[in-house]
Amino acid sequence: MALSKEQIAQRIAKELKDGFYVNLGIGIPTLVANYVPNDIEIMLQSENGLLGMGEFPTEENVDADLINAGKQTVTCAKGASFFDSAESFAMIRGGHVDLTVLGAFEVDQSGNIASWMIPGKLVKGMGGAMDLVAGAENIIVAMTHANKHGVSKILKECSLPLTGVQCVKKIVSDLAVLELIDGKFHLIERAPGVSVEEIVEKTEAELVINGDIPEMTFN
Amino acid sequence: MKGLNKVVNTYDEALAGLANDQLLMVGGFGLCGIPEGLIDKVAESGVTGLTCISNNAGVDGFGLGKLLEKRQIKTMIGSYVGENKLFEELFLSGQMEVILTPQGTLAEKIRATGAGIPGFYTATGYGTQVAEGKETKEFNGRMYVLEEAYPKADFALVKAWKADTQGNLIFKSTARNFNSMIATAGKITVVEVEEIVEAGELDPNEIQVPGIYVNRVIKGKFEKRIEQRTVKQN
């Protein structure tokens, strides 16, 4: 079975390490915050000017002046700080954020990512994504492996306008965990009950499969 | 003697000199920290042909969305269209020129404008549409794109929490966002605030934007609409 959005987030949460400063993009990445392991301490950076994003507020604590980059009302975690957008992106561009998790329309085997527009059809804007992929050492893409017609979104070469070049190192999709090593995706794990054949069929990019591929586990 | 007193009492005074075809910078992230009353006044004035630099363009019917509805903006420079249907439609149909700019580059370009820095190199956007036609340069084995500062805005429209009469500013929480840089980048910087106090009442340790950048201060009224009201499920 393909993973649900929550399960993708849950699998990504296993990549978090104690002491990490992490930026979570809009959509599935935001859900990762719900699955932070209890035995580690991390801090979430929100590029609109908050380091130390807490949980959603109770109804009586909703504050229009306190939102995250997805424009959702949030609260502050212990040790939080506020700053302006220039400072926020100094943190990001300056490589101070340990891990960035973001969504994508397409990823290719050169590590390129496309996530901000489909010409003539849809334009979201890049927001902070171009700065995040240029600045982070460590980027995980959370995405569905193929579109609703079964066409792969993990490609030899992206067809859509790019967000960044040669920056993606890992993908957690609804079917698999892939790592990009020397220009080739390596199949690391598969979703429970999903066959290697199905993953191969839904991956246009070159895929390296070494030995038995374990099923994902969740915390 | 007016001295350093920047306080004005009406929106007419606050935006005196506003004209067609001007360059505006407007603070805010989504609907958080936007100068609501100043934007309403720009809408009411009916000026057209504006170039508007702002991270977002409001939502349908609120914030800069009002200027979109009245087609007052000729060119929109921002980073995120998001769920703003009218913005997306005006962009895709070519009715409005849109220059999408990475958020961090946008912030730094505005900062550079205010700081008298004509340009800077960033890795952001290298190899993408954003870098097309721009000079690139290698530093320590990595490629960077030359991004230039903007001209100073005819009007920089800012929202702050508190100001004193001399225009020293304090922001609240994430309503600061682009406001503090935009405050530095205007030929005329107008700040709409929730509270004005006498000069000397703010602790100098806590002032986030010094009054030197600010020309006019007006006490506004804010609806503070929330885009995504999310609460904890018990």
Short mmCIF file of N, CA, C and O in Angstrom, two decimals, chain A residues 120-166:
data_model
loop_
_atom_site.label_atom_id
_atom_site.label_comp_id
_atom_site.label_asym_id
_atom_site.label_seq_id
_atom_site.Cartn_x
_atom_site.Cartn_y
_atom_site.Cartn_z
N GLY A 120 1.54 28.11 -17.79
CA GLY A 120 0.23 28.18 -18.40
C GLY A 120 -0.89 27.62 -17.55
O GLY A 120 -2.06 27.81 -17.85
N LYS A 121 -0.55 26.90 -16.49
CA LYS A 121 -1.58 26.20 -15.72
C LYS A 121 -1.68 26.66 -14.29
O LYS A 121 -2.75 26.89 -13.75
N LEU A 122 -0.53 26.75 -13.64
CA LEU A 122 -0.55 26.95 -12.20
C LEU A 122 0.72 27.67 -11.79
O LEU A 122 1.80 27.34 -12.27
N VAL A 123 0.56 28.67 -10.95
CA VAL A 123 1.74 29.31 -10.42
C VAL A 123 1.56 29.57 -8.93
O VAL A 123 0.63 30.24 -8.51
N LYS A 124 2.43 28.95 -8.15
CA LYS A 124 2.39 29.14 -6.70
C LYS A 124 3.38 30.21 -6.28
O LYS A 124 3.21 30.88 -5.29
N GLY A 125 4.45 30.33 -7.06
CA GLY A 125 5.57 31.17 -6.63
C GLY A 125 6.55 30.32 -5.85
O GLY A 125 6.18 29.30 -5.29
N MET A 126 7.80 30.77 -5.84
CA MET A 126 8.82 29.95 -5.16
C MET A 126 8.86 30.23 -3.68
O MET A 126 9.41 29.44 -2.93
N GLY A 127 8.27 31.33 -3.22
CA GLY A 127 8.38 31.66 -1.80
C GLY A 127 9.82 31.58 -1.37
O GLY A 127 10.71 32.12 -2.04
N GLY A 128 10.09 30.85 -0.29
CA GLY A 128 11.46 30.72 0.20
C GLY A 128 12.18 29.49 -0.32
O GLY A 128 13.32 29.23 0.06
N ALA A 129 11.51 28.71 -1.19
CA ALA A 129 12.07 27.40 -1.56
C ALA A 129 13.41 27.50 -2.28
O ALA A 129 14.31 26.68 -2.05
N MET A 130 13.58 28.50 -3.14
CA MET A 130 14.85 28.60 -3.87
C MET A 130 16.01 28.91 -2.93
O MET A 130 17.12 28.42 -3.12
N ASP A 131 15.74 29.74 -1.93
CA ASP A 131 16.77 30.05 -0.94
C ASP A 131 17.06 28.83 -0.07
O ASP A 131 18.21 28.54 0.26
N LEU A 132 16.00 28.12 0.28
CA LEU A 132 16.18 26.94 1.14
C LEU A 132 17.00 25.86 0.45
O LEU A 132 17.90 25.29 1.05
N VAL A 133 16.71 25.58 -0.81
CA VAL A 133 17.46 24.52 -1.48
C VAL A 133 18.90 24.96 -1.79
O VAL A 133 19.80 24.13 -1.88
N ALA A 134 19.11 26.27 -1.91
CA ALA A 134 20.47 26.76 -2.15
C ALA A 134 21.28 26.78 -0.86
O ALA A 134 22.51 26.69 -0.88
N GLY A 135 20.59 26.89 0.28
CA GLY A 135 21.31 27.10 1.53
C GLY A 135 21.50 25.87 2.40
O GLY A 135 22.46 25.80 3.17
N ALA A 136 20.59 24.89 2.29
CA ALA A 136 20.64 23.76 3.23
C ALA A 136 21.65 22.72 2.78
O ALA A 136 21.77 22.41 1.60
N GLU A 137 22.37 22.18 3.73
CA GLU A 137 23.29 21.08 3.48
C GLU A 137 22.51 19.82 3.14
O GLU A 137 22.95 18.97 2.39
N ASN A 138 21.36 19.73 3.74
CA ASN A 138 20.66 18.48 3.85
C ASN A 138 19.20 18.71 3.45
O ASN A 138 18.49 19.41 4.15
N ILE A 139 18.80 18.15 2.31
CA ILE A 139 17.44 18.40 1.82
C ILE A 139 16.72 17.08 1.59
O ILE A 139 17.25 16.19 0.92
N ILE A 140 15.55 16.96 2.15
CA ILE A 140 14.70 15.80 1.88
C ILE A 140 13.45 16.27 1.17
O ILE A 140 12.80 17.23 1.60
N VAL A 141 13.12 15.61 0.08
CA VAL A 141 11.90 15.94 -0.65
C VAL A 141 10.80 14.96 -0.26
O VAL A 141 11.01 13.75 -0.28
N ALA A 142 9.67 15.52 0.11
CA ALA A 142 8.48 14.71 0.43
C ALA A 142 7.51 14.85 -0.74
O ALA A 142 7.10 15.96 -1.06
N MET A 143 7.17 13.74 -1.38
CA MET A 143 6.31 13.85 -2.56
C MET A 143 5.62 12.52 -2.86
O MET A 143 6.00 11.48 -2.32
N THR A 144 4.62 12.60 -3.74
CA THR A 144 4.07 11.35 -4.26
C THR A 144 4.96 10.93 -5.44
O THR A 144 5.48 11.76 -6.17
N HIS A 145 5.14 9.62 -5.57
CA HIS A 145 6.09 9.08 -6.54
C HIS A 145 5.66 9.34 -7.98
O HIS A 145 6.47 9.61 -8.86
N ALA A 146 4.35 9.26 -8.19
CA ALA A 146 3.79 9.43 -9.55
C ALA A 146 2.54 10.28 -9.43
O ALA A 146 1.98 10.45 -8.35
N ASN A 147 2.09 10.87 -10.55
CA ASN A 147 0.85 11.64 -10.50
C ASN A 147 -0.35 10.70 -10.51
O ASN A 147 -0.19 9.48 -10.53
N LYS A 148 -1.55 11.28 -10.50
CA LYS A 148 -2.73 10.42 -10.36
C LYS A 148 -2.96 9.51 -11.56
O LYS A 148 -3.71 8.55 -11.49
N HIS A 149 -2.28 9.80 -12.69
CA HIS A 149 -2.37 8.92 -13.85
C HIS A 149 -1.25 7.89 -13.87
O HIS A 149 -1.07 7.17 -14.86
N GLY A 150 -0.47 7.85 -12.79
CA GLY A 150 0.61 6.87 -12.71
C GLY A 150 1.90 7.29 -13.40
O GLY A 150 2.82 6.52 -13.54
N VAL A 151 1.96 8.54 -13.85
CA VAL A 151 3.17 9.02 -14.54
C VAL A 151 4.20 9.48 -13.51
O VAL A 151 3.89 10.25 -12.60
N SER A 152 5.43 9.00 -13.67
CA SER A 152 6.48 9.25 -12.70
C SER A 152 6.79 10.73 -12.54
O SER A 152 6.80 11.49 -13.51
N LYS A 153 7.07 11.14 -11.31
CA LYS A 153 7.52 12.50 -11.01
C LYS A 153 9.00 12.50 -10.63
O LYS A 153 9.56 13.53 -10.28
N ILE A 154 9.60 11.31 -10.70
CA ILE A 154 11.02 11.16 -10.39
C ILE A 154 11.71 10.79 -11.70
O ILE A 154 11.58 9.68 -12.21
N LEU A 155 12.38 11.78 -12.28
CA LEU A 155 12.70 11.76 -13.70
C LEU A 155 14.20 11.74 -14.00
O LEU A 155 15.02 12.01 -13.13
N LYS A 156 14.50 11.44 -15.26
CA LYS A 156 15.87 11.61 -15.74
C LYS A 156 16.20 13.09 -15.77
O LYS A 156 17.29 13.52 -15.42
N GLU A 157 15.23 13.88 -16.24
CA GLU A 157 15.44 15.33 -16.32
C GLU A 157 14.11 16.05 -16.10
O GLU A 157 13.12 15.72 -16.73
N CYS A 158 14.10 17.00 -15.20
CA CYS A 158 12.88 17.76 -14.90
C CYS A 158 12.38 18.46 -16.17
O CYS A 158 13.18 18.95 -16.97
N SER A 159 11.05 18.54 -16.32
CA SER A 159 10.49 19.25 -17.47
C SER A 159 9.97 20.63 -17.08
O SER A 159 9.80 21.48 -17.92
N LEU A 160 9.72 20.84 -15.81
CA LEU A 160 9.14 22.11 -15.34
C LEU A 160 10.25 23.09 -14.93
O LEU A 160 11.40 22.68 -14.71
N PRO A 161 9.92 24.38 -14.82
CA PRO A 161 10.91 25.36 -14.36
C PRO A 161 11.49 24.95 -13.00
O PRO A 161 10.75 24.55 -12.10
N LEU A 162 12.80 25.05 -12.88
CA LEU A 162 13.49 24.54 -11.70
C LEU A 162 13.41 25.49 -10.51
O LEU A 162 13.32 26.71 -10.66
N THR A 163 13.48 24.88 -9.34
CA THR A 163 13.60 25.63 -8.08
C THR A 163 15.07 25.71 -7.67
O THR A 163 15.53 26.69 -7.10
N GLY A 164 15.80 24.63 -7.97
CA GLY A 164 17.23 24.59 -7.65
C GLY A 164 17.90 23.47 -8.40
O GLY A 164 17.24 22.53 -8.86
N VAL A 165 19.21 23.59 -8.57
CA VAL A 165 19.97 22.57 -9.30
C VAL A 165 20.90 21.81 -8.35
O VAL A 165 21.44 22.38 -7.40
N GLN A 166 21.04 20.52 -8.62
CA GLN A 166 21.99 19.67 -7.91
C GLN A 166 21.95 19.85 -6.40
O GLN A 166 22.96 20.06 -5.76
#
